[in-house]
Amino acid sequence: KRLPTPHEVVGGAGIYPQNKDEWITMARILMTEDNTYAEHRQHALERGQYLLKQSAEDLDRWLRILKNLVER
């Protein structure tokens, strides 16, 4: 089961274990398989960059809206 909010924020860069055993398995994989860790790390960095850009664009959009309202 995917939780809507974490999935919305983390997107495809996330790992979504469903139970304790899956958490343990994924933690072991990430701690022992350098290529898997590097791949997930890269996805997380790319998602962070996307969200940063998206946040800046959203803020600019809100500032334009507010400015237009104030100038009326």
CSV table of N, CA and C in Angstrom, one decimal:
chain,number,residue,atom,x,y,z
A,1,LYS,N,0.9,-1.2,0.0
A,1,LYS,CA,0.0,0.0,0.0
A,1,LYS,C,0.9,1.2,0.0
A,2,ARG,N,0.7,2.1,-0.9
A,2,ARG,CA,1.4,3.4,-1.0
A,2,ARG,C,0.7,4.5,-0.3
A,3,LEU,N,1.4,5.2,0.5
A,3,LEU,CA,0.8,6.4,1.2
A,3,LEU,C,0.8,7.6,0.3
A,4,PRO,N,-0.3,8.2,0.1
A,4,PRO,CA,-0.4,9.3,-0.9
A,4,PRO,C,0.6,10.4,-0.7
A,5,THR,N,0.8,11.0,0.5
A,5,THR,CA,1.6,12.1,0.7
A,5,THR,C,3.1,11.8,0.5
A,6,PRO,N,3.6,10.7,1.1
A,6,PRO,CA,5.0,10.4,0.9
A,6,PRO,C,5.3,10.1,-0.6
A,7,HIS,N,4.4,9.4,-1.3
A,7,HIS,CA,4.6,9.1,-2.7
A,7,HIS,C,4.5,10.4,-3.5
A,8,GLU,N,3.7,11.3,-3.1
A,8,GLU,CA,3.6,12.6,-3.9
A,8,GLU,C,4.9,13.4,-3.8
A,9,VAL,N,5.5,13.3,-2.6
A,9,VAL,CA,6.8,14.1,-2.4
A,9,VAL,C,7.9,13.3,-2.9
A,10,VAL,N,8.1,12.1,-2.6
A,10,VAL,CA,9.3,11.3,-3.0
A,10,VAL,C,9.2,10.7,-4.4
A,11,GLY,N,8.0,10.4,-4.8
A,11,GLY,CA,7.8,9.9,-6.2
A,11,GLY,C,8.5,8.6,-6.4
A,12,GLY,N,9.0,8.5,-7.6
A,12,GLY,CA,9.7,7.3,-8.0
A,12,GLY,C,11.0,7.1,-7.3
A,13,ALA,N,11.5,8.1,-6.7
A,13,ALA,CA,12.8,8.0,-6.0
A,13,ALA,C,12.7,7.3,-4.6
A,14,GLY,N,11.4,7.0,-4.2
A,14,GLY,CA,11.2,6.4,-2.9
A,14,GLY,C,11.3,4.9,-3.0
A,15,ILE,N,11.5,4.4,-1.8
A,15,ILE,CA,11.4,2.9,-1.5
A,15,ILE,C,10.2,2.8,-0.6
A,16,TYR,N,9.3,1.9,-0.9
A,16,TYR,CA,8.1,1.8,-0.1
A,16,TYR,C,7.9,0.4,0.4
A,17,PRO,N,8.7,0.0,1.4
A,17,PRO,CA,8.5,-1.3,2.0
A,17,PRO,C,7.2,-1.4,2.7
A,18,GLN,N,6.6,-2.6,2.7
A,18,GLN,CA,5.2,-2.7,3.2
A,18,GLN,C,5.2,-3.3,4.6
A,19,ASN,N,6.3,-3.9,5.0
A,19,ASN,CA,6.3,-4.5,6.3
A,19,ASN,C,7.7,-4.6,6.9
A,20,LYS,N,7.9,-5.1,8.1
A,20,LYS,CA,9.2,-5.1,8.7
A,20,LYS,C,10.2,-5.9,7.9
A,21,ASP,N,9.8,-7.0,7.4
A,21,ASP,CA,10.8,-7.8,6.6
A,21,ASP,C,11.3,-7.1,5.4
A,22,GLU,N,10.4,-6.4,4.7
A,22,GLU,CA,10.8,-5.7,3.5
A,22,GLU,C,11.7,-4.5,3.9
A,23,TRP,N,11.4,-3.9,5.0
A,23,TRP,CA,12.3,-2.8,5.5
A,23,TRP,C,13.7,-3.3,5.7
A,24,ILE,N,13.8,-4.5,6.4
A,24,ILE,CA,15.1,-5.1,6.8
A,24,ILE,C,15.8,-5.5,5.5
A,25,THR,N,15.1,-6.1,4.6
A,25,THR,CA,15.7,-6.6,3.3
A,25,THR,C,16.3,-5.4,2.5
A,26,MET,N,15.5,-4.3,2.4
A,26,MET,CA,15.9,-3.1,1.7
A,26,MET,C,17.1,-2.5,2.3
A,27,ALA,N,17.1,-2.4,3.6
A,27,ALA,CA,18.2,-1.8,4.4
A,27,ALA,C,19.5,-2.6,4.1
A,28,ARG,N,19.4,-3.9,4.1
A,28,ARG,CA,20.5,-4.7,3.9
A,28,ARG,C,21.1,-4.5,2.5
A,29,ILE,N,20.1,-4.5,1.5
A,29,ILE,CA,20.6,-4.3,0.1
A,29,ILE,C,21.3,-2.9,0.0
A,30,LEU,N,20.7,-1.9,0.5
A,30,LEU,CA,21.3,-0.6,0.4
A,30,LEU,C,22.7,-0.5,1.1
A,31,MET,N,22.8,-1.2,2.2
A,31,MET,CA,24.1,-1.2,2.9
A,31,MET,C,25.2,-2.1,2.3
A,32,THR,N,24.8,-3.0,1.5
A,32,THR,CA,25.8,-4.0,0.9
A,32,THR,C,26.0,-3.9,-0.6
A,33,GLU,N,25.0,-3.4,-1.3
A,33,GLU,CA,25.2,-3.3,-2.8
A,33,GLU,C,25.4,-1.9,-3.2
A,34,ASP,N,26.7,-1.6,-3.4
A,34,ASP,CA,27.1,-0.2,-3.8
A,34,ASP,C,26.4,0.3,-5.0
A,35,ASN,N,26.2,-0.5,-6.0
A,35,ASN,CA,25.5,0.0,-7.2
A,35,ASN,C,24.0,0.4,-7.0
A,36,THR,N,23.4,-0.5,-6.2
A,36,THR,CA,22.0,-0.2,-5.8
A,36,THR,C,21.9,1.1,-5.0
A,37,TYR,N,22.8,1.2,-4.0
A,37,TYR,CA,22.8,2.4,-3.2
A,37,TYR,C,23.0,3.6,-4.1
A,38,ALA,N,24.0,3.6,-5.0
A,38,ALA,CA,24.3,4.7,-5.8
A,38,ALA,C,23.1,5.1,-6.7
A,39,GLU,N,22.4,4.1,-7.2
A,39,GLU,CA,21.3,4.3,-8.1
A,39,GLU,C,20.2,5.0,-7.3
A,40,HIS,N,19.9,4.5,-6.1
A,40,HIS,CA,18.8,5.1,-5.3
A,40,HIS,C,19.2,6.5,-4.8
A,41,ARG,N,20.5,6.7,-4.5
A,41,ARG,CA,21.0,8.0,-4.1
A,41,ARG,C,20.8,9.0,-5.3
A,42,GLN,N,21.1,8.6,-6.5
A,42,GLN,CA,21.0,9.5,-7.6
A,42,GLN,C,19.6,9.9,-7.9
A,43,HIS,N,18.7,8.9,-7.8
A,43,HIS,CA,17.2,9.2,-7.9
A,43,HIS,C,16.8,10.2,-6.9
A,44,ALA,N,17.2,10.0,-5.6
A,44,ALA,CA,16.8,11.0,-4.6
A,44,ALA,C,17.4,12.4,-4.8
A,45,LEU,N,18.6,12.5,-5.3
A,45,LEU,CA,19.2,13.8,-5.6
A,45,LEU,C,18.4,14.5,-6.7
A,46,GLU,N,18.1,13.7,-7.8
A,46,GLU,CA,17.3,14.3,-8.9
A,46,GLU,C,15.9,14.7,-8.4
A,47,ARG,N,15.3,13.9,-7.6
A,47,ARG,CA,14.0,14.3,-7.1
A,47,ARG,C,14.1,15.6,-6.2
A,48,GLY,N,15.1,15.7,-5.4
A,48,GLY,CA,15.3,16.9,-4.6
A,48,GLY,C,15.5,18.1,-5.5
A,49,GLN,N,16.3,18.0,-6.6
A,49,GLN,CA,16.5,19.1,-7.5
A,49,GLN,C,15.2,19.5,-8.2
A,50,TYR,N,14.4,18.5,-8.6
A,50,TYR,CA,13.1,18.8,-9.2
A,50,TYR,C,12.2,19.6,-8.2
A,51,LEU,N,12.1,19.1,-7.0
A,51,LEU,CA,11.3,19.7,-6.0
A,51,LEU,C,11.7,21.1,-5.7
A,52,LEU,N,13.0,21.4,-5.6
A,52,LEU,CA,13.5,22.7,-5.4
A,52,LEU,C,13.1,23.6,-6.5
A,53,LYS,N,13.3,23.2,-7.7
A,53,LYS,CA,12.9,24.0,-8.9
A,53,LYS,C,11.4,24.3,-8.9
A,54,GLN,N,10.7,23.2,-8.6
A,54,GLN,CA,9.2,23.3,-8.6
A,54,GLN,C,8.8,24.3,-7.5
A,55,SER,N,9.4,24.3,-6.4
A,55,SER,CA,9.0,25.2,-5.3
A,55,SER,C,9.3,26.6,-5.7
A,56,ALA,N,10.4,26.9,-6.3
A,56,ALA,CA,10.8,28.2,-6.7
A,56,ALA,C,9.8,28.7,-7.7
A,57,GLU,N,9.4,27.9,-8.7
A,57,GLU,CA,8.4,28.3,-9.7
A,57,GLU,C,7.1,28.6,-9.0
A,58,ASP,N,6.7,27.7,-8.1
A,58,ASP,CA,5.4,27.9,-7.4
A,58,ASP,C,5.4,29.3,-6.6
A,59,LEU,N,6.5,29.5,-5.9
A,59,LEU,CA,6.7,30.8,-5.2
A,59,LEU,C,6.6,32.0,-6.1
A,60,ASP,N,7.3,31.9,-7.2
A,60,ASP,CA,7.2,33.0,-8.2
A,60,ASP,C,5.8,33.2,-8.7
A,61,ARG,N,5.1,32.2,-8.9
A,61,ARG,CA,3.7,32.2,-9.4
A,61,ARG,C,2.8,32.9,-8.3
A,62,TRP,N,2.9,32.5,-7.1
A,62,TRP,CA,2.2,33.1,-6.0
A,62,TRP,C,2.5,34.6,-5.8
A,63,LEU,N,3.8,34.9,-5.9
A,63,LEU,CA,4.1,36.3,-5.8
A,63,LEU,C,3.5,37.2,-6.9
A,64,ARG,N,3.5,36.7,-8.1
A,64,ARG,CA,2.8,37.4,-9.2
A,64,ARG,C,1.4,37.6,-8.9
A,65,ILE,N,0.7,36.5,-8.4
A,65,ILE,CA,-0.7,36.6,-8.1
A,65,ILE,C,-1.0,37.7,-7.1
A,66,LEU,N,-0.2,37.7,-6.0
A,66,LEU,CA,-0.3,38.6,-4.9
A,66,LEU,C,-0.1,40.1,-5.4
A,67,LYS,N,1.0,40.2,-6.2
A,67,LYS,CA,1.3,41.5,-6.7
A,67,LYS,C,0.1,42.1,-7.5
A,68,ASN,N,-0.4,41.2,-8.4
A,68,ASN,CA,-1.6,41.7,-9.2
A,68,ASN,C,-2.8,42.1,-8.3
A,69,LEU,N,-3.0,41.3,-7.2
A,69,LEU,CA,-4.1,41.7,-6.4
A,69,LEU,C,-3.9,43.0,-5.6
A,70,VAL,N,-2.7,43.2,-5.2
A,70,VAL,CA,-2.3,44.5,-4.5
A,70,VAL,C,-2.4,45.7,-5.4
A,71,GLU,N,-2.0,45.5,-6.7
A,71,GLU,CA,-2.0,46.6,-7.6
A,71,GLU,C,-3.4,47.0,-8.1
A,72,ARG,N,-4.4,46.2,-7.9
A,72,ARG,CA,-5.7,46.5,-8.4
A,72,ARG,C,-6.4,47.7,-7.6
